[in-house]
mmCIF file of C-alpha atoms in Angstrom:
data_model
loop_
_atom_site.group_PDB
_atom_site.id
_atom_site.type_symbol
_atom_site.label_atom_id
_atom_site.label_comp_id
_atom_site.label_asym_id
_atom_site.label_seq_id
_atom_site.Cartn_x
_atom_site.Cartn_y
_atom_site.Cartn_z
ATOM 1 C CA UNK U 1 120.224 170.568 19.944
ATOM 2 C CA UNK U 2 122.356 167.856 18.417
ATOM 3 C CA UNK U 3 120.513 165.002 16.769
ATOM 4 C CA UNK U 4 121.820 161.532 16.083
ATOM 5 C CA UNK U 5 120.346 160.837 12.655
ATOM 6 C CA UNK U 6 121.847 157.429 12.040
ATOM 7 C CA UNK U 7 124.718 155.812 13.852
ATOM 8 C CA UNK U 8 125.893 152.177 13.651
ATOM 9 C CA UNK U 9 127.550 150.800 16.766
ATOM 10 C CA UNK U 10 128.651 147.448 18.088
ATOM 11 C CA UNK U 11 127.814 147.457 21.741
ATOM 12 C CA UNK U 12 127.190 144.986 24.519
ATOM 13 C CA UNK U 13 123.666 146.142 25.245
ATOM 14 C CA UNK U 14 122.486 145.750 21.646
ATOM 15 C CA UNK U 15 120.774 142.465 20.841
ATOM 16 C CA UNK U 16 122.091 140.253 18.082
ATOM 17 C CA UNK U 17 121.329 141.776 14.726
ATOM 18 C CA UNK U 18 120.479 145.259 16.067
ATOM 19 C CA UNK U 19 123.046 147.924 15.445
ATOM 20 C CA UNK U 20 121.432 151.048 14.047
ATOM 21 C CA UNK U 21 120.196 153.910 16.177
ATOM 22 C CA UNK U 22 117.881 156.445 14.627
ATOM 23 C CA UNK U 23 116.217 159.720 15.601
ATOM 24 C CA UNK U 24 117.532 159.818 19.170
ATOM 25 C CA UNK U 25 118.438 163.204 20.600
ATOM 26 C CA UNK U 26 121.487 163.502 22.804
ATOM 27 C CA UNK U 27 121.364 165.638 25.907
ATOM 28 C CA UNK U 28 117.573 165.671 25.866
ATOM 29 C CA UNK U 29 115.654 166.548 29.020
ATOM 30 C CA UNK U 30 115.298 163.550 31.296
ATOM 31 C CA UNK U 31 118.405 161.759 30.058
ATOM 32 C CA UNK U 32 120.309 159.944 32.802
ATOM 33 C CA UNK U 33 123.996 159.078 32.899
ATOM 34 C CA UNK U 34 124.784 155.652 34.339
ATOM 35 C CA UNK U 35 127.918 155.891 36.431
ATOM 36 C CA UNK U 36 129.984 152.831 35.541
ATOM 37 C CA UNK U 37 131.056 153.307 31.961
ATOM 38 C CA UNK U 38 129.718 156.662 30.880
ATOM 39 C CA UNK U 39 126.403 155.383 29.569
ATOM 40 C CA UNK U 40 123.811 157.920 28.535
ATOM 41 C CA UNK U 41 120.250 156.733 28.960
ATOM 42 C CA UNK U 42 118.320 157.978 25.961
ATOM 43 C CA UNK U 43 114.602 158.714 25.822
ATOM 44 C CA UNK U 44 112.981 155.815 23.981
ATOM 45 C CA UNK U 45 111.683 156.657 20.539
ATOM 46 C CA UNK U 46 110.012 153.997 18.495
ATOM 47 C CA UNK U 47 111.329 150.495 18.971
ATOM 48 C CA UNK U 48 113.780 149.949 21.856
ATOM 49 C CA UNK U 49 117.277 148.722 21.059
ATOM 50 C CA UNK U 50 116.980 145.494 23.035
ATOM 51 C CA UNK U 51 114.521 143.324 24.898
ATOM 52 C CA UNK U 52 111.053 142.097 24.106
ATOM 53 C CA UNK U 53 108.729 144.781 25.336
ATOM 54 C CA UNK U 54 108.457 148.547 25.278
ATOM 55 C CA UNK U 55 109.546 149.025 28.874
ATOM 56 C CA UNK U 56 113.211 148.252 28.301
ATOM 57 C CA UNK U 57 115.728 151.038 28.756
ATOM 58 C CA UNK U 58 117.695 152.226 25.731
ATOM 59 C CA UNK U 59 121.192 153.575 26.092
ATOM 60 C CA UNK U 60 124.348 154.469 24.253
ATOM 61 C CA UNK U 61 127.874 153.786 25.450
ATOM 62 C CA UNK U 62 130.314 156.648 25.177
ATOM 63 C CA UNK U 63 133.523 154.654 25.418
ATOM 64 C CA UNK U 64 135.176 152.271 22.942
ATOM 65 C CA UNK U 65 132.678 149.434 22.343
ATOM 66 C CA UNK U 66 135.394 146.768 22.007
ATOM 67 C CA UNK U 67 136.472 147.354 25.616
ATOM 68 C CA UNK U 68 133.062 146.412 27.037
ATOM 69 C CA UNK U 69 132.822 142.736 27.999
ATOM 70 C CA UNK U 70 130.248 143.051 30.792
ATOM 71 C CA UNK U 71 127.564 145.722 30.926
ATOM 72 C CA UNK U 72 124.600 146.725 33.045
ATOM 73 C CA UNK U 73 121.101 147.553 31.876
ATOM 74 C CA UNK U 74 118.328 148.837 34.123
ATOM 75 C CA UNK U 75 114.822 148.184 32.891
ATOM 76 C CA UNK U 76 112.126 150.820 33.250
ATOM 77 C CA UNK U 77 108.374 151.200 32.925
ATOM 78 C CA UNK U 78 106.583 148.286 34.557
ATOM 79 C CA UNK U 79 109.947 146.518 34.871
ATOM 80 C CA UNK U 80 111.573 149.275 36.942
ATOM 81 C CA UNK U 81 113.591 147.540 39.639
ATOM 82 C CA UNK U 82 114.968 144.805 37.372
ATOM 83 C CA UNK U 83 118.615 145.105 36.339
ATOM 84 C CA UNK U 84 120.376 142.918 33.790
ATOM 85 C CA UNK U 85 124.056 142.041 33.844
ATOM 86 C CA UNK U 86 124.935 141.531 30.184
ATOM 87 C CA UNK U 87 127.893 139.314 29.303
ATOM 88 C CA UNK U 88 129.173 140.037 25.820
ATOM 89 C CA UNK U 89 132.730 138.869 25.280
ATOM 90 C CA UNK U 90 131.870 137.672 21.803
ATOM 91 C CA UNK U 91 135.136 136.245 20.476
ATOM 92 C CA UNK U 92 136.040 134.365 23.662
ATOM 93 C CA UNK U 93 132.494 133.165 24.431
ATOM 94 C CA UNK U 94 132.387 135.037 27.744
ATOM 95 C CA UNK U 95 135.491 133.256 29.003
ATOM 96 C CA UNK U 96 136.561 134.467 32.436
ATOM 97 C CA UNK U 97 139.544 136.598 31.486
ATOM 98 C CA UNK U 98 141.111 139.484 33.393
ATOM 99 C CA UNK U 99 139.085 142.261 31.744
ATOM 100 C CA UNK U 100 135.821 140.313 31.956
ATOM 101 C CA UNK U 101 136.327 139.531 35.654
ATOM 102 C CA UNK U 102 137.357 143.092 36.460
ATOM 103 C CA UNK U 103 134.285 144.591 34.784
ATOM 104 C CA UNK U 104 131.995 142.021 36.387
ATOM 105 C CA UNK U 105 133.450 142.794 39.820
ATOM 106 C CA UNK U 106 132.893 146.530 39.321
ATOM 107 C CA UNK U 107 129.269 146.062 38.301
ATOM 108 C CA UNK U 108 128.506 143.653 41.128
ATOM 109 C CA UNK U 109 130.101 146.043 43.630
ATOM 110 C CA UNK U 110 127.857 148.872 42.413
ATOM 111 C CA UNK U 111 124.757 146.694 42.815
ATOM 112 C CA UNK U 112 125.524 145.862 46.443
ATOM 113 C CA UNK U 113 124.460 149.320 47.584
ATOM 114 C CA UNK U 114 121.687 150.001 45.065
ATOM 115 C CA UNK U 115 118.375 149.885 46.914
ATOM 116 C CA UNK U 116 116.463 150.689 43.703
ATOM 117 C CA UNK U 117 117.333 147.288 42.200
ATOM 118 C CA UNK U 118 114.982 144.535 43.356
ATOM 119 C CA UNK U 119 116.059 141.666 41.063
ATOM 120 C CA UNK U 120 119.176 141.057 38.965
ATOM 121 C CA UNK U 121 119.210 138.843 35.864
ATOM 122 C CA UNK U 122 122.565 137.554 34.596
ATOM 123 C CA UNK U 123 122.380 136.814 30.869
ATOM 124 C CA UNK U 124 124.625 136.374 27.848
ATOM 125 C CA UNK U 125 124.411 138.211 24.548
ATOM 126 C CA UNK U 126 126.691 135.639 22.906
ATOM 127 C CA UNK U 127 124.655 133.167 20.860
ATOM 128 C CA UNK U 128 124.631 129.637 22.277
ATOM 129 C CA UNK U 129 126.829 130.415 25.288
ATOM 130 C CA UNK U 130 126.217 131.542 28.854
ATOM 131 C CA UNK U 131 129.857 131.428 29.942
ATOM 132 C CA UNK U 132 132.530 129.102 28.617
ATOM 133 C CA UNK U 133 134.511 129.100 31.858
ATOM 134 C CA UNK U 134 138.207 129.813 32.261
ATOM 135 C CA UNK U 135 140.143 131.716 29.621
ATOM 136 C CA UNK U 136 142.674 128.954 28.977
ATOM 137 C CA UNK U 137 144.829 131.135 26.707
ATOM 138 C CA UNK U 138 145.304 133.685 29.463
ATOM 139 C CA UNK U 139 145.730 130.965 32.072
ATOM 140 C CA UNK U 140 148.485 129.284 30.031
ATOM 141 C CA UNK U 141 150.568 132.473 30.259
ATOM 142 C CA UNK U 142 150.352 132.611 34.075
ATOM 143 C CA UNK U 143 152.931 131.115 36.413
ATOM 144 C CA UNK U 144 151.813 129.088 39.432
ATOM 145 C CA UNK U 145 151.620 132.123 41.711
ATOM 146 C CA UNK U 146 149.704 134.247 39.199
ATOM 147 C CA UNK U 147 147.264 131.429 38.525
ATOM 148 C CA UNK U 148 146.598 130.905 42.238
ATOM 149 C CA UNK U 149 145.994 134.636 42.769
ATOM 150 C CA UNK U 150 143.684 134.865 39.764
ATOM 151 C CA UNK U 151 141.578 131.898 40.862
ATOM 152 C CA UNK U 152 141.404 133.343 44.374
ATOM 153 C CA UNK U 153 140.068 136.563 42.863
ATOM 154 C CA UNK U 154 137.584 134.599 40.782
ATOM 155 C CA UNK U 155 136.387 132.757 43.866
ATOM 156 C CA UNK U 156 135.895 136.044 45.710
ATOM 157 C CA UNK U 157 133.909 137.431 42.746
ATOM 158 C CA UNK U 158 131.498 134.498 42.900
ATOM 159 C CA UNK U 159 131.134 135.107 46.636
ATOM 160 C CA UNK U 160 130.326 138.769 45.952
ATOM 161 C CA UNK U 161 127.620 137.688 43.505
ATOM 162 C CA UNK U 162 126.209 135.226 46.045
ATOM 163 C CA UNK U 163 126.168 137.986 48.690
ATOM 164 C CA UNK U 164 124.173 140.454 46.611
ATOM 165 C CA UNK U 165 121.256 141.429 48.874
ATOM 166 C CA UNK U 166 118.558 141.144 46.197
ATOM 167 C CA UNK U 167 117.487 137.949 44.362
ATOM 168 C CA UNK U 168 119.627 137.006 41.363
ATOM 169 C CA UNK U 169 118.643 134.852 38.380
ATOM 170 C CA UNK U 170 121.026 133.236 35.894
ATOM 171 C CA UNK U 171 119.567 132.717 32.404
ATOM 172 C CA UNK U 172 121.480 129.810 30.843
ATOM 173 C CA UNK U 173 120.727 129.778 27.122
ATOM 174 C CA UNK U 174 123.793 127.804 26.091
ATOM 175 C CA UNK U 175 127.024 126.331 27.423
ATOM 176 C CA UNK U 176 127.807 126.962 31.102
ATOM 177 C CA UNK U 177 130.964 124.991 31.777
ATOM 178 C CA UNK U 178 133.477 125.088 34.618
ATOM 179 C CA UNK U 179 133.595 128.653 35.889
ATOM 180 C CA UNK U 180 130.534 129.438 33.801
ATOM 181 C CA UNK U 181 128.437 127.033 35.844
ATOM 182 C CA UNK U 182 130.088 128.311 39.013
ATOM 183 C CA UNK U 183 128.856 131.791 38.077
ATOM 184 C CA UNK U 184 125.319 130.437 37.610
ATOM 185 C CA UNK U 185 125.562 128.562 40.929
ATOM 186 C CA UNK U 186 126.453 131.819 42.673
ATOM 187 C CA UNK U 187 123.015 133.136 41.679
ATOM 188 C CA UNK U 188 119.928 132.383 43.757
ATOM 189 C CA UNK U 189 117.858 130.995 40.888
ATOM 190 C CA UNK U 190 118.612 129.534 37.477
ATOM 191 C CA UNK U 191 116.636 129.055 34.284
ATOM 192 C CA UNK U 192 117.891 127.061 31.325
ATOM 193 C CA UNK U 193 117.009 126.122 27.795
ATOM 194 C CA UNK U 194 116.577 122.387 27.374
ATOM 195 C CA UNK U 195 119.434 122.469 24.862
ATOM 196 C CA UNK U 196 121.853 124.154 27.293
ATOM 197 C CA UNK U 197 124.896 122.206 28.434
ATOM 198 C CA UNK U 198 126.098 122.570 32.036
ATOM 199 C CA UNK U 199 128.914 120.917 33.898
ATOM 200 C CA UNK U 200 131.855 121.301 36.253
ATOM 201 C CA UNK U 201 134.360 119.783 33.845
ATOM 202 C CA UNK U 202 137.563 120.773 35.648
ATOM 203 C CA UNK U 203 138.647 117.182 36.396
ATOM 204 C CA UNK U 204 138.855 116.567 32.637
ATOM 205 C CA UNK U 205 141.497 119.352 32.544
ATOM 206 C CA UNK U 206 143.526 118.158 35.510
ATOM 207 C CA UNK U 207 141.889 120.585 37.929
ATOM 208 C CA UNK U 208 139.008 120.785 40.386
ATOM 209 C CA UNK U 209 136.316 123.465 40.621
ATOM 210 C CA UNK U 210 138.080 126.459 42.157
ATOM 211 C CA UNK U 211 135.508 129.266 42.133
ATOM 212 C CA UNK U 212 133.041 127.819 44.606
ATOM 213 C CA UNK U 213 131.671 124.930 42.545
ATOM 214 C CA UNK U 214 132.861 122.199 44.905
ATOM 215 C CA UNK U 215 130.828 123.867 47.675
ATOM 216 C CA UNK U 216 127.761 125.230 45.886
ATOM 217 C CA UNK U 217 126.968 122.244 43.669
ATOM 218 C CA UNK U 218 126.509 119.842 46.649
ATOM 219 C CA UNK U 219 124.249 122.409 48.287
ATOM 220 C CA UNK U 220 122.166 122.589 45.117
ATOM 221 C CA UNK U 221 121.822 118.922 44.153
ATOM 222 C CA UNK U 222 123.047 116.917 47.160
ATOM 223 C CA UNK U 223 126.481 115.486 47.969
ATOM 224 C CA UNK U 224 126.250 112.111 46.230
ATOM 225 C CA UNK U 225 125.070 113.534 42.921
ATOM 226 C CA UNK U 226 127.500 116.459 43.087
ATOM 227 C CA UNK U 227 130.395 114.075 43.634
ATOM 228 C CA UNK U 228 129.311 111.994 40.654
ATOM 229 C CA UNK U 229 129.081 115.063 38.419
ATOM 230 C CA UNK U 230 132.446 116.489 39.519
ATOM 231 C CA UNK U 231 134.332 113.169 39.536
ATOM 232 C CA UNK U 232 133.162 112.365 36.001
ATOM 233 C CA UNK U 233 133.165 115.909 34.581
ATOM 234 C CA UNK U 234 129.773 115.089 33.119
ATOM 235 C CA UNK U 235 127.647 117.639 31.279
ATOM 236 C CA UNK U 236 123.865 117.760 31.640
ATOM 237 C CA UNK U 237 121.225 119.451 29.541
ATOM 238 C CA UNK U 238 118.504 121.782 30.782
ATOM 239 C CA UNK U 239 115.869 119.100 31.296
ATOM 240 C CA UNK U 240 118.200 116.863 33.298
ATOM 241 C CA UNK U 241 119.336 119.917 35.256
ATOM 242 C CA UNK U 242 115.798 120.800 36.320
ATOM 243 C CA UNK U 243 115.113 117.173 37.264
ATOM 244 C CA UNK U 244 118.109 117.131 39.640
ATOM 245 C CA UNK U 245 117.408 120.575 41.089
ATOM 246 C CA UNK U 246 120.367 122.295 39.459
ATOM 247 C CA UNK U 247 118.057 124.816 37.767
ATOM 248 C CA UNK U 248 114.600 126.045 38.769
ATOM 249 C CA UNK U 249 112.995 126.103 35.334
ATOM 250 C CA UNK U 250 113.808 124.625 31.929
ATOM 251 C CA UNK U 251 112.161 125.447 28.625
ATOM 252 C CA UNK U 252 112.440 124.632 24.930
ATOM 253 C CA UNK U 253 114.829 126.923 23.108
ATOM 254 C CA UNK U 254 113.253 129.413 20.704
ATOM 255 C CA UNK U 255 114.344 130.745 17.316
ATOM 256 C CA UNK U 256 115.995 133.781 18.932
ATOM 257 C CA UNK U 257 118.082 131.607 21.231
ATOM 258 C CA UNK U 258 116.944 133.412 24.387
ATOM 259 C CA UNK U 259 114.240 131.186 25.888
ATOM 260 C CA UNK U 260 116.018 130.916 29.258
ATOM 261 C CA UNK U 261 116.339 134.706 29.405
ATOM 262 C CA UNK U 262 112.619 135.138 28.752
ATOM 263 C CA UNK U 263 111.893 132.609 31.488
ATOM 264 C CA UNK U 264 114.275 134.429 33.843
ATOM 265 C CA UNK U 265 112.587 137.736 33.070
ATOM 266 C CA UNK U 266 109.205 136.154 33.770
ATOM 267 C CA UNK U 267 110.522 134.911 37.116
ATOM 268 C CA UNK U 268 111.961 138.348 37.928
ATOM 269 C CA UNK U 269 108.573 139.895 37.192
ATOM 270 C CA UNK U 270 106.971 137.545 39.718
ATOM 271 C CA UNK U 271 109.429 138.706 42.379
ATOM 272 C CA UNK U 272 109.238 142.397 41.479
ATOM 273 C CA UNK U 273 105.842 143.247 43.093
ATOM 274 C CA UNK U 274 106.761 141.714 46.454
ATOM 275 C CA UNK U 275 107.991 143.822 49.374
ATOM 276 C CA UNK U 276 111.695 144.366 48.581
ATOM 277 C CA UNK U 277 112.959 144.585 52.177
ATOM 278 C CA UNK U 278 111.047 141.419 53.092
ATOM 279 C CA UNK U 279 112.501 139.615 50.054
ATOM 280 C CA UNK U 280 116.032 140.707 50.945
ATOM 281 C CA UNK U 281 115.614 139.641 54.558
ATOM 282 C CA UNK U 282 114.169 136.286 53.470
ATOM 283 C CA UNK U 283 117.246 135.745 51.290
ATOM 284 C CA UNK U 284 119.578 136.622 54.152
ATOM 285 C CA UNK U 285 117.726 134.356 56.575
ATOM 286 C CA UNK U 286 117.907 131.379 54.198
ATOM 287 C CA UNK U 287 121.491 131.910 53.066
ATOM 288 C CA UNK U 288 122.874 132.391 56.556
ATOM 289 C CA UNK U 289 120.602 129.816 58.143
ATOM 290 C CA UNK U 290 121.636 126.965 55.855
ATOM 291 C CA UNK U 291 125.246 127.272 57.063
ATOM 292 C CA UNK U 292 124.438 126.684 60.748
ATOM 293 C CA UNK U 293 122.437 124.318 62.933
ATOM 294 C CA UNK U 294 118.673 124.805 63.011
ATOM 295 C CA UNK U 295 118.655 126.452 66.435
ATOM 296 C CA UNK U 296 121.104 129.090 65.255
ATOM 297 C CA UNK U 297 119.100 129.358 62.044
ATOM 298 C CA UNK U 298 115.975 130.185 64.029
ATOM 299 C CA UNK U 299 117.889 132.971 65.780
ATOM 300 C CA UNK U 300 118.951 134.353 62.396
ATOM 301 C CA UNK U 301 115.345 134.231 61.195
ATOM 302 C CA UNK U 302 114.246 136.155 64.281
ATOM 303 C CA UNK U 303 116.846 138.871 63.660
ATOM 304 C CA UNK U 304 115.828 139.220 60.017
ATOM 305 C CA UNK U 305 112.136 139.306 60.962
ATOM 306 C CA UNK U 306 112.816 142.059 63.495
ATOM 307 C CA UNK U 307 114.251 144.224 60.728
ATOM 308 C CA UNK U 308 111.010 143.959 58.744
ATOM 309 C CA UNK U 309 108.597 144.852 61.562
ATOM 310 C CA UNK U 310 109.237 148.636 61.636
ATOM 311 C CA UNK U 311 109.075 149.098 57.849
ATOM 312 C CA UNK U 312 106.382 151.050 56.042
ATOM 313 C CA UNK U 313 106.103 148.146 53.616
ATOM 314 C CA UNK U 314 104.849 145.883 56.406
ATOM 315 C CA UNK U 315 102.190 148.455 57.296
ATOM 316 C CA UNK U 316 101.274 148.772 53.607
ATOM 317 C CA UNK U 317 100.937 145.014 53.269
ATOM 318 C CA UNK U 318 98.551 144.824 56.209
ATOM 319 C CA UNK U 319 96.532 147.820 55.004
ATOM 320 C CA UNK U 320 96.253 146.409 51.479
ATOM 321 C CA UNK U 321 94.993 143.098 52.853
ATOM 322 C CA UNK U 322 92.329 144.795 54.993
ATOM 323 C CA UNK U 323 91.279 147.111 52.159
ATOM 324 C CA UNK U 324 91.303 144.243 49.644
ATOM 325 C CA UNK U 325 93.596 145.976 47.160
ATOM 326 C CA UNK U 326 97.048 145.240 45.703
ATOM 327 C CA UNK U 327 99.865 146.528 47.919
ATOM 328 C CA UNK U 328 102.123 149.331 46.719
ATOM 329 C CA UNK U 329 105.548 148.617 48.193
ATOM 330 C CA UNK U 330 108.219 151.331 48.177
ATOM 331 C CA UNK U 331 111.113 149.568 49.871
ATOM 332 C CA UNK U 332 110.839 151.697 53.008
#
């Protein structure tokens, strides 16, 4: 058996300051290969590579680390069912460039059909930044047609994120500007550090929000306030954002710079024990219902409810209530 004695690697799924792997055996029994980028899931030994508890999955990428700008981590142990989309385009502060968008689209597409994932957390591994928005250097090299096509693709990516069947949480620990805030708005829930800065600043660059922001911000905070924020290009911090309903929770930043992520993980853990089919159907009922009149919305609710009735989870929920015990939902 081949042993990895000591190997330093720069990789998206490693937290800031962690780069050394030790005493991990490759090809060990029980190892799992994640399909997207040739990731080998390694049996945990000692302290995990990332995260803040011993349930977090450890893995090693097998392709060139510099090519990874967006990665996927599935948590295990008590957190099984939580997946994290890790944004790690360090030099460009997670700017929405071609490679970044392509990798994000691939990961999101894989999550659409993954019934094992119950909650997805979008987070950044770049200190002080969630997503800086458009990659202006790339955009400057595009002609009018290329720029229009790229923004159309970006808009469709945000729609794909919004259409994920399971709840999604954006953890905003730093700047989320322009397209970065549009990415957060595409998620169901948002947490933020009080020091975070958020804004649709496109009008200050001669543009308007083009990846769904002009539609999702009014739905989040109301039309009058959304117009004020977009017309002025104003930025707001985490506390102001929670006051206006832009984010669900705001918290003081910590010394590690990941307070919003910890809050998002806490929120994901509250969702995790609930019946996954019921949660997905509740999301579909609300998302589709808010786009139509209330009578049509009631019809949508009825259809979603009908899909829950024959599930084993519904029977388990009733049995657990009668037997006065916690339910054990399987997603069936």
